[in-house]
CSV table of C-alpha atoms in Angstrom, one decimal:
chain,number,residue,atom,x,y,z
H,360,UNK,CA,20.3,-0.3,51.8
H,361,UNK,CA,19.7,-2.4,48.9
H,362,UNK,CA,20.3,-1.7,45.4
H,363,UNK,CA,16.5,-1.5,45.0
H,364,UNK,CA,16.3,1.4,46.9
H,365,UNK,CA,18.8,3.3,44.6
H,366,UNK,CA,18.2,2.5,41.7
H,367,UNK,CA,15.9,4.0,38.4
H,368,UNK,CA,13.5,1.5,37.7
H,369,UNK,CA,15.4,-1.7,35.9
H,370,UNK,CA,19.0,-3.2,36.5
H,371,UNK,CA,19.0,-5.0,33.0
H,372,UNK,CA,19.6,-3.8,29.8
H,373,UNK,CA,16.8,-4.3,26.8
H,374,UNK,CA,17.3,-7.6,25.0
H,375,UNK,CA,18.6,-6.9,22.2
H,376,UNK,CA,20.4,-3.7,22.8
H,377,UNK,CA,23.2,-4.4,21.2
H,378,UNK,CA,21.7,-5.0,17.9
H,379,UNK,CA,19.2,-2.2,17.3
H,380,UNK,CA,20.7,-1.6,13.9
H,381,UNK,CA,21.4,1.3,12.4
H,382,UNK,CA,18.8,4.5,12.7
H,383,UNK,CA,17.3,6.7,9.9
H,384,UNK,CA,16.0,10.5,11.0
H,385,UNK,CA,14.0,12.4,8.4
H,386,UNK,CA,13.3,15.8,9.8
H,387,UNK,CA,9.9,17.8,7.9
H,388,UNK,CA,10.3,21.3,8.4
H,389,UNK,CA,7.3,22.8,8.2
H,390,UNK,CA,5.0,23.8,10.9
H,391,UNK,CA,0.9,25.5,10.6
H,392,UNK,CA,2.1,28.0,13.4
H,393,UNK,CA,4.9,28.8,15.8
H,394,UNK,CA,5.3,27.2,19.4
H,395,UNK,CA,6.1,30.0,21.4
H,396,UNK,CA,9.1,27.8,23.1
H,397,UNK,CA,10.1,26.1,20.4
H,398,UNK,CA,13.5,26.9,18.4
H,399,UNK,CA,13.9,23.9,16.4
H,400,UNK,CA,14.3,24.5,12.7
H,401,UNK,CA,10.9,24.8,10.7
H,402,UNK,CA,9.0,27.1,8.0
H,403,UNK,CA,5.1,27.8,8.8
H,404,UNK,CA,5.0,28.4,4.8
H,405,UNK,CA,4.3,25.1,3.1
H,406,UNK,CA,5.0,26.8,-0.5
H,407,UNK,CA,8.1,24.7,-1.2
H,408,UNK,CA,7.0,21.7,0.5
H,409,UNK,CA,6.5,19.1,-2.7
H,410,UNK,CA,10.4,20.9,-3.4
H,411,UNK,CA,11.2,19.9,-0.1
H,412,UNK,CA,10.3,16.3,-0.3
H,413,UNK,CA,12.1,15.7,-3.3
H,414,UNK,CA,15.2,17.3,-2.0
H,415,UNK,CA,15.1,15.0,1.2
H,416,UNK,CA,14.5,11.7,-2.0
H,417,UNK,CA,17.6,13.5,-3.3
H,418,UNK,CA,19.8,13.4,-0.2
H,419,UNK,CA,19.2,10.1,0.8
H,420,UNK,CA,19.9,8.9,-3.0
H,421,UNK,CA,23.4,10.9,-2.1
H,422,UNK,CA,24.2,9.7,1.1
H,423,UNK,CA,23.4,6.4,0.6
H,424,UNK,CA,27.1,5.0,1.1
H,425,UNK,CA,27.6,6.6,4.3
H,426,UNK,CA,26.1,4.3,6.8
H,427,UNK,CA,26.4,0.5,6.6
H,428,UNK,CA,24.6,-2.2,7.8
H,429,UNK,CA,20.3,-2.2,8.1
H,430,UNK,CA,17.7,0.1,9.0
H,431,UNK,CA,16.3,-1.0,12.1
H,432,UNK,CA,14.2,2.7,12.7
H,433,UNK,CA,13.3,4.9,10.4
H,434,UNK,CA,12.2,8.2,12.0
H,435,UNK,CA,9.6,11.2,11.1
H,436,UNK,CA,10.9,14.3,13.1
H,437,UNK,CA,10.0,18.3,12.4
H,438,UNK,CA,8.4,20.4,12.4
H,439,UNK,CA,5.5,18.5,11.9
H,440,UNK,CA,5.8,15.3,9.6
H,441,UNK,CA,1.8,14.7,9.9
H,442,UNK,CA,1.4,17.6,7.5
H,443,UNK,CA,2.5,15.2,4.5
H,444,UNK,CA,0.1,13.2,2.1
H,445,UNK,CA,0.1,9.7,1.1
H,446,UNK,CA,2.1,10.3,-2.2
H,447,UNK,CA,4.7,12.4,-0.3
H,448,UNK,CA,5.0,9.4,2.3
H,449,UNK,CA,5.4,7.2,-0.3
H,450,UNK,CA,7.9,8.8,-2.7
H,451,UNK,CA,10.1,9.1,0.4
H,452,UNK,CA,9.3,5.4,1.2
H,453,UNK,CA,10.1,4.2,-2.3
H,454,UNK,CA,13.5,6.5,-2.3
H,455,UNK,CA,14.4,4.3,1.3
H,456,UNK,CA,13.8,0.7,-0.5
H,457,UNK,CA,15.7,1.6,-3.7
H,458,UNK,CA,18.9,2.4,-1.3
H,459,UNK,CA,18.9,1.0,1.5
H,460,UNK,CA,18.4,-2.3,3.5
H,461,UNK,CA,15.6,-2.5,5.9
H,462,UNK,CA,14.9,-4.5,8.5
H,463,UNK,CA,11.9,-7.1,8.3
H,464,UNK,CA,10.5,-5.3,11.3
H,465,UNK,CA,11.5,-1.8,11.3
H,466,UNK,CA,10.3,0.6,13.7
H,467,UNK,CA,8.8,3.4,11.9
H,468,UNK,CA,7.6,6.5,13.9
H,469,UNK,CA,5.7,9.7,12.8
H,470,UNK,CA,5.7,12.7,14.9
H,471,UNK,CA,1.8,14.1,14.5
H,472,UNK,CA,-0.1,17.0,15.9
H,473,UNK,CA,-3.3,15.9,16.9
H,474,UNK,CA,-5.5,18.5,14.8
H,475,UNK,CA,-4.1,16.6,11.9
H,476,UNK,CA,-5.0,13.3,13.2
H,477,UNK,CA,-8.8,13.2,11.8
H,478,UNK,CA,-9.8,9.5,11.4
H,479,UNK,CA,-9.5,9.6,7.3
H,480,UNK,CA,-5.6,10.9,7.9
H,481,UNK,CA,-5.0,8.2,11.1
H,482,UNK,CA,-6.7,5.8,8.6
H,483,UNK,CA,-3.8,7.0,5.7
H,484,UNK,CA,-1.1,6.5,8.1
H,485,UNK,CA,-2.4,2.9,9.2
H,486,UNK,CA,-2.4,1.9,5.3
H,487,UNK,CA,1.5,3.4,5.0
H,488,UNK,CA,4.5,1.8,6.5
H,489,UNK,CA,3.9,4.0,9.8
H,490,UNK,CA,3.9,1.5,12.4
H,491,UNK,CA,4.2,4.2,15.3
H,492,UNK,CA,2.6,7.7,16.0
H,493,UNK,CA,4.5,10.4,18.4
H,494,UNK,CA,1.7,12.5,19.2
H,495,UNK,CA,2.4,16.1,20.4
H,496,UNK,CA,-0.1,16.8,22.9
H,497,UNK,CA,1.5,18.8,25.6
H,498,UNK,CA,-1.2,19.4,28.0
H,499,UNK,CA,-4.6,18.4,28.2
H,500,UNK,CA,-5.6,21.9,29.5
H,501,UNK,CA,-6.9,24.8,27.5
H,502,UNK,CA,-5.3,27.1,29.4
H,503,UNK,CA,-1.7,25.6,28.6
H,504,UNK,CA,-2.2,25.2,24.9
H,505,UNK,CA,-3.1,29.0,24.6
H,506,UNK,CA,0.4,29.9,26.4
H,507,UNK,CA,2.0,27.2,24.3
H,508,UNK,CA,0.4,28.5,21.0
H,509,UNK,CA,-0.6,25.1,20.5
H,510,UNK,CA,-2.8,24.5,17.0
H,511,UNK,CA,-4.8,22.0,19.0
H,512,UNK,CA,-7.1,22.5,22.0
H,513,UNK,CA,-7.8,20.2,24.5
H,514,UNK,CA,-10.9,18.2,22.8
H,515,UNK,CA,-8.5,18.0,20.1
H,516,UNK,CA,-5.9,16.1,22.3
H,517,UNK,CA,-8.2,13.8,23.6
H,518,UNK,CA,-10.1,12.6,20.7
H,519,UNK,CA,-7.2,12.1,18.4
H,520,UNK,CA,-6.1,9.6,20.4
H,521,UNK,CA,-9.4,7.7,21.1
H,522,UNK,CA,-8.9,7.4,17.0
H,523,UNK,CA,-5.4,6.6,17.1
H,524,UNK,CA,-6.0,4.0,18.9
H,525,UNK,CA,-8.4,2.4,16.7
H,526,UNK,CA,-5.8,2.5,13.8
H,527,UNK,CA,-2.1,2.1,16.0
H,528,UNK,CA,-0.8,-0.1,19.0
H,529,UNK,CA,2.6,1.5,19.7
H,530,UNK,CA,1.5,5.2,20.3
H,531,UNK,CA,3.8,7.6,22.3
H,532,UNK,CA,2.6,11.2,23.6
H,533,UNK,CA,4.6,14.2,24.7
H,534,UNK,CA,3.7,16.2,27.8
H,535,UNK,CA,5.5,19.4,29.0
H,536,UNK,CA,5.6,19.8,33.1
H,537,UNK,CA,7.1,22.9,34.6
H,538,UNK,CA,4.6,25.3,33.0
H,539,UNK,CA,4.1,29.0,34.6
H,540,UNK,CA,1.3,28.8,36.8
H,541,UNK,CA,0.6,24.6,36.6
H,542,UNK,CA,0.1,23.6,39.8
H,543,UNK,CA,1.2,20.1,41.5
H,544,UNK,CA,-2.6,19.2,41.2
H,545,UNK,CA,-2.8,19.8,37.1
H,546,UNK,CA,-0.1,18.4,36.3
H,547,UNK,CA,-1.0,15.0,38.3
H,548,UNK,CA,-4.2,15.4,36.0
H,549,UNK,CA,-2.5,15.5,32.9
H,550,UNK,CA,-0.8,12.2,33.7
H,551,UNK,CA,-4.1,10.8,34.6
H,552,UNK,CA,-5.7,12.3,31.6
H,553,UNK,CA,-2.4,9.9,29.8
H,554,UNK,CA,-3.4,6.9,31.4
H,555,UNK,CA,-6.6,6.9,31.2
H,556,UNK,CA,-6.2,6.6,27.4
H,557,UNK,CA,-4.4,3.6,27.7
H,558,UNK,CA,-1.0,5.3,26.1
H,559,UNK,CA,2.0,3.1,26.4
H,560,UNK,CA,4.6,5.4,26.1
H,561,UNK,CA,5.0,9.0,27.6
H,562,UNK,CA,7.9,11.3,26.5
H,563,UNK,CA,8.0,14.5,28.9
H,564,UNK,CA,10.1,18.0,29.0
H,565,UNK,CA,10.9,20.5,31.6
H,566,UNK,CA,8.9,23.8,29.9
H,567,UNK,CA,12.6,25.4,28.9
H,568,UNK,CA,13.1,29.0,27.8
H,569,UNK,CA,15.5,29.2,24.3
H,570,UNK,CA,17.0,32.0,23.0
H,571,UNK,CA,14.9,34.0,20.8
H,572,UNK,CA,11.7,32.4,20.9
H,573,UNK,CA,8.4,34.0,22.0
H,574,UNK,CA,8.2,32.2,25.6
H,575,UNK,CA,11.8,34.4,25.9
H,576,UNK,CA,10.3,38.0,25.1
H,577,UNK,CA,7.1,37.0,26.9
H,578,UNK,CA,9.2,36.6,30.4
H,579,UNK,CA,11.4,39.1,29.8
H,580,UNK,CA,8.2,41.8,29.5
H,581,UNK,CA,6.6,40.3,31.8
H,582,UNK,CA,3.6,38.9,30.0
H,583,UNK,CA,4.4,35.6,31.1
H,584,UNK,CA,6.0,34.4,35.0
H,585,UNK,CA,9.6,33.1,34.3
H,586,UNK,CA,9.8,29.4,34.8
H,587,UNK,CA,11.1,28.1,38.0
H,588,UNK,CA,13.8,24.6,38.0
H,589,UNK,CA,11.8,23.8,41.8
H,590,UNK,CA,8.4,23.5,40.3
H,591,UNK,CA,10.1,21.3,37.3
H,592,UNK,CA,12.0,19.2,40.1
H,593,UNK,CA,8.5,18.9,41.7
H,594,UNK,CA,6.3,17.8,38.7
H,595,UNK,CA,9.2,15.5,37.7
H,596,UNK,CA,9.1,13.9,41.2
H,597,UNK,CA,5.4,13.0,40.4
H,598,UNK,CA,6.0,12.3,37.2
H,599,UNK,CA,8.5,9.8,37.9
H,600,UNK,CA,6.2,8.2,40.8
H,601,UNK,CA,3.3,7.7,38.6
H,602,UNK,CA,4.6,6.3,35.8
H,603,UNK,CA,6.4,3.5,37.9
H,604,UNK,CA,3.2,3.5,39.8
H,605,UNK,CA,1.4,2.5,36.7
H,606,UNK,CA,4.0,-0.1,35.3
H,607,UNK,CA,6.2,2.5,33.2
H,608,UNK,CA,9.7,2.2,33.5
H,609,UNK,CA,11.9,5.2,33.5
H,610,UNK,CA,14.1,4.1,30.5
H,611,UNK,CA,16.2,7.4,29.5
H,612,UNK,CA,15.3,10.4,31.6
H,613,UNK,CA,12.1,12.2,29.6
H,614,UNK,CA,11.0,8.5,28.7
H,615,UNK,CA,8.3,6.3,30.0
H,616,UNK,CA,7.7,3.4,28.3
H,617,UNK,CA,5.3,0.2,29.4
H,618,UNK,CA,7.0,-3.3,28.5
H,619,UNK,CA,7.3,-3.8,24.9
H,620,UNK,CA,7.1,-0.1,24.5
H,621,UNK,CA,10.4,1.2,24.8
H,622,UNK,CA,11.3,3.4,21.5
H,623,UNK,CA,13.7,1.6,19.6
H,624,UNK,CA,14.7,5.0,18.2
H,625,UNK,CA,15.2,6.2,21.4
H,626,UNK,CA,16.9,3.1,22.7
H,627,UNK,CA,19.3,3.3,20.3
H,628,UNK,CA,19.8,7.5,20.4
H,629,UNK,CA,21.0,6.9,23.7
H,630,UNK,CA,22.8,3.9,24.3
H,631,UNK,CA,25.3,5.2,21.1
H,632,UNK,CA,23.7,3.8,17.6
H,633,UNK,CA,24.8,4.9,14.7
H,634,UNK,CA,22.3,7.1,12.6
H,635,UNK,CA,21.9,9.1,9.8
H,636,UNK,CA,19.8,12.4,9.3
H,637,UNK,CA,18.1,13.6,6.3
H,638,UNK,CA,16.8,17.1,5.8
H,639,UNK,CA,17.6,20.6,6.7
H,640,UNK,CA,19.2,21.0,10.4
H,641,UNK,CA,19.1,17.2,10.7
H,642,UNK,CA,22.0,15.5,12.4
H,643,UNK,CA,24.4,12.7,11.6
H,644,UNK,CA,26.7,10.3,13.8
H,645,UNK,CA,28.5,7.3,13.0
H,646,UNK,CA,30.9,6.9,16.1
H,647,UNK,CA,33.7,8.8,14.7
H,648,UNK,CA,32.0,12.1,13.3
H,649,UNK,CA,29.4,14.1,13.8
H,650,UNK,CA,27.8,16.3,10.9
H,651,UNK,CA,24.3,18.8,10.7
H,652,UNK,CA,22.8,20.2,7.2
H,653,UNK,CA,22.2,23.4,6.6
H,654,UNK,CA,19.5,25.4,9.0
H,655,UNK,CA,17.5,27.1,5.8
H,656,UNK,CA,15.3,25.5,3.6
H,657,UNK,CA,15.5,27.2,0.1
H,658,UNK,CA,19.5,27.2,0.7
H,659,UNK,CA,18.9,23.4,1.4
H,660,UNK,CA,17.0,22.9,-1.9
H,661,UNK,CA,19.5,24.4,-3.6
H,662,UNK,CA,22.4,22.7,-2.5
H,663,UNK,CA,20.9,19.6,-2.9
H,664,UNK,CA,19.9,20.8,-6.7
H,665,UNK,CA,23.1,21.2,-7.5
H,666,UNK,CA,24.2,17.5,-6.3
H,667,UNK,CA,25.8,19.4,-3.4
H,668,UNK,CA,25.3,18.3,0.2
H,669,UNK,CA,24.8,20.8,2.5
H,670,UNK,CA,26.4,19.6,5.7
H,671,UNK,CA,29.2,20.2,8.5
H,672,UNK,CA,30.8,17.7,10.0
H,673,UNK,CA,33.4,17.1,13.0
H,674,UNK,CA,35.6,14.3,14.0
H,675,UNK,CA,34.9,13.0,17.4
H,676,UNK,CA,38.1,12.9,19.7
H,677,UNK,CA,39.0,10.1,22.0
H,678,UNK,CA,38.1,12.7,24.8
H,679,UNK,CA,34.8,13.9,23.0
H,680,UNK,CA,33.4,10.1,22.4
H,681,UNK,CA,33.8,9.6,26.3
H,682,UNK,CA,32.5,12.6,27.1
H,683,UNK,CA,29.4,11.6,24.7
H,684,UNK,CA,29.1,8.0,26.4
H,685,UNK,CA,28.8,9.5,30.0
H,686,UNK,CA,26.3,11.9,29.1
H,687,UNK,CA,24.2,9.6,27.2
H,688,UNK,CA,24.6,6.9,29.7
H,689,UNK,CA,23.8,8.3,33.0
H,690,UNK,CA,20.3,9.4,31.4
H,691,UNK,CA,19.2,5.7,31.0
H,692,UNK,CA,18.3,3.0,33.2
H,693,UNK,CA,21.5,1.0,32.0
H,694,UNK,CA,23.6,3.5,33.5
H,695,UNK,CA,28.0,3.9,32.4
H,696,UNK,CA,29.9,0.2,32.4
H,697,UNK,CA,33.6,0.8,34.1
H,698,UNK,CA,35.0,-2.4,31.7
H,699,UNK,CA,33.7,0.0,28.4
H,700,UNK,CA,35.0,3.0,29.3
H,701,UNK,CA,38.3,0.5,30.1
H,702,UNK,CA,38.3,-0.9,26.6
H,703,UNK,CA,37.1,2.1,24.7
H,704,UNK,CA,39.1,4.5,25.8
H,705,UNK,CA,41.6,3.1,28.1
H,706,UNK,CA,42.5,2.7,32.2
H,707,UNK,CA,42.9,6.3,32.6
H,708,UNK,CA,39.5,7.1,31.5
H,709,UNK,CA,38.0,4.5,33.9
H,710,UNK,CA,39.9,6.0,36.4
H,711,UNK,CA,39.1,9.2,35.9
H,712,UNK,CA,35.7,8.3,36.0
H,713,UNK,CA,35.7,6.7,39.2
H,714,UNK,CA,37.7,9.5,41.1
H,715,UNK,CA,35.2,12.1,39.6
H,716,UNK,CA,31.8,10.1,40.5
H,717,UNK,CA,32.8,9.0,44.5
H,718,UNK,CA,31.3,12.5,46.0
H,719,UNK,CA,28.4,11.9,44.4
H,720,UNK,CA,28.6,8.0,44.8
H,721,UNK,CA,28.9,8.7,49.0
H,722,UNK,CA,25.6,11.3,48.2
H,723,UNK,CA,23.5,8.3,46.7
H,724,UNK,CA,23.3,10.5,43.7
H,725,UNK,CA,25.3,7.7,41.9
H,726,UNK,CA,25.4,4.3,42.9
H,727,UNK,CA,27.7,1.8,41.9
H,728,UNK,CA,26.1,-1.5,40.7
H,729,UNK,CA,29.1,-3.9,40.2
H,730,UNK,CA,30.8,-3.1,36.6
H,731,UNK,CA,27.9,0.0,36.4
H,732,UNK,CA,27.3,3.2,37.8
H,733,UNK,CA,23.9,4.1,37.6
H,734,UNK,CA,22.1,7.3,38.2
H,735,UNK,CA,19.8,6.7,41.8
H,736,UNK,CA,16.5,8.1,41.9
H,737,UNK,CA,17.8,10.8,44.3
H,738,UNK,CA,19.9,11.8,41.5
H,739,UNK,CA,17.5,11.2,38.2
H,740,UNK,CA,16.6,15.0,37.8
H,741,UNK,CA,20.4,15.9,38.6
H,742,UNK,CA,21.8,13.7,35.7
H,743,UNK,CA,22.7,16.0,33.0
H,744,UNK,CA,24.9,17.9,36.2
H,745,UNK,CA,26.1,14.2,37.5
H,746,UNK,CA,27.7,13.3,33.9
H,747,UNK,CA,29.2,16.6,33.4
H,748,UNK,CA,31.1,16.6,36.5
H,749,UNK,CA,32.7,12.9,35.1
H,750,UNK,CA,33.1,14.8,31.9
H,751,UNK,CA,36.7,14.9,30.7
H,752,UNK,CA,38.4,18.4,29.1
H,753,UNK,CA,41.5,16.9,28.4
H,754,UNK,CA,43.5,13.8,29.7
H,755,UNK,CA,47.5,13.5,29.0
């Protein structure tokens, strides 16, 4: 066999990688209705909205000393971040210059919903420092939207980005496979639906059930079928196979990105970059701790009123930060290097590694490609299983 046959998609790191800078996350929690499967944090009241903006000014104002270095991303995340105006994009804008450095060409994504994206708002957005939309789209079918509770319907979906693209290059969507009831056949003509449009980057998600959302108490009484992992397995075979088909490599398991179109913020998320999140529920790392804000946005306000910040915050272990490399790794293209585990956390580790990944090495789930081990396309939709079994829970 040759590698070829094993591997993702690439055998070469992004140029570059190594210097993607450090990331800012800006999470807007406010939603116009509920997802019924989402449970990240988010408020469908906008009442304390122009609060909330000036809180996030606030924070960054605060906790501008704790990363160092330049912005190379600066990241929209909610909720739904296309629910702000011009002046709220630029008071947050002017906060960022006043504190921090920036890159001369910063990525600079906005997640948006696409019944926000009329051509006067895409138009807005264009004239703002938003080089990059993240569209949520979903499906392209009716029938999925309504489970969803989507705001948008399918016209919706597919004019938005016929704008978009008038106003943006670097446009991402997200798609959800795995739904109840979506057959092989649909979800093939959602991707085609994608490509059609010329999109040059695809994030997609297996259709997960959280605890307590509405997708939980629909199964549970039967309203909706339960979700099934071989249906997922089956529309992420396909997906895998068109993409690559169509010149998108597989960069980081739910990514798809055409040359030139990886996400930096992605990129960097996953291959260990340092980054630093602003808002309510909005995460922190810096390669030695971890810390999250407060979950509760008039708490948030408050805190941050008082000149108070919000937040928890863990220090990584030795044990943790390995832990953390393997399962970030093995999602992406560029795989685990033995000689970093070696000289990050020392010949045991790398060991350790390398006794716990031979099964699945002799399997072809894993396949080692000199100093790399790499997740084969055999193994892609077993990853997050693949790293935990190299995961570490202690090591004398």
């Amino acid at each position: 066999m040759k590698i070829e046959d094993f591997l993702q998609d690439s055998k070469t790191p992004p140029s570059g990688a190594g210097g993607l800078g450090i990331g800012l996350y800006i999470h807007i929690p406010f939603c116009k209705q509920a997802c019924h499967y989402c449970d990240f944090h988010f408020s469908t009241s906008l009442k304390k909205k122009d609060q909330l903006v000036e809180a996030l000014c606030n924070e960054l104002i605060l906790r501008k000393n704790e990363i160092s270095g330049v912005l190379q991303t600066i990241y929209f995340g909610g909720g739904t971040p296309s629910l702000l105006d011009a002046d709220e994009l630029e008071r947050i804008f002017k906060t960022i210059d006043a504190h921090f450095e920036i890159s001369e060409n910063p990525e600079i994504t906005l997640e948006a919903n696409p019944d926000d994206l009329t051509e006067e708002k895409l138009k807005m957005l264009s004239e703002s420092r938003i080089n990059r939309l993240s569209i949520g789209v979903q499906s392209f079918f009716e029938e999925d939207l309504k489970l969803m509770n989507r705001a948008h319907n399918a016209d919706e979906a597919v004019r938005c980005l016929e704008l978009a693209k008038a106003y943006f290059d670097n446009i991402s969507i997200d798609l959800i496979y795995g739904m109840p009831d979506m057959t092989n056949e649909r979800w093939k003509e959602n991707l085609d639906s994608a490509l059609e449009l010329n999109i040059p980057h695809i994030s997609s998600y297996a259709l997960t059930v959280e605890p307590n959302t509405a997708l939980q108490k629909f199964i549970e009484k039967g309203v909706v079928k339960p979700v099934d992992d071989a249906v997922a397995q089956a529309h992420f075979e396909i997906l895998v196979d068109t993409m690559q088909q169509a010149g998108f490599e597989n960069y980081e398991f739910s990514n798809f990105g055409k040359p030139g179109y990886f996400s930096q913020n992605n990129t960097a998320y996953w291959t260990g970059k340092a980054y630093l999140g602003i808002g309510p529920s909005a995460h922190s790392y810096d390669g030695n701790t971890r810390s999250w804000n407060i979950n509760n946005n008039p708490k948030y306000i408050r805190a941050i009123e008082a000149g108070e910040l919000p937040v928890e915050r863990e220090t990584l272990s030795l044990t943790d930060k390995y832990n953390e490399y393997v399962m970030t790794g093995l999602r992406t293209i560029w795989g685990i290097s033995l000689s970093k585990i070696e000289e990050s956390f020392g010949l045991k580790f790398k060991e350790y590694a390398l006794q716990q990944a031979e099964k699945h090495l002799e399997e072809h789930l894993l396949f080692r490609d000199g100093d790399r081990i790499v997740v084969t396309k055999k193994g892609k939709f077993l990853s997050d299983g693949l790293a935990s079994d190299l995961f570490l829970l202690n090591l004398s």
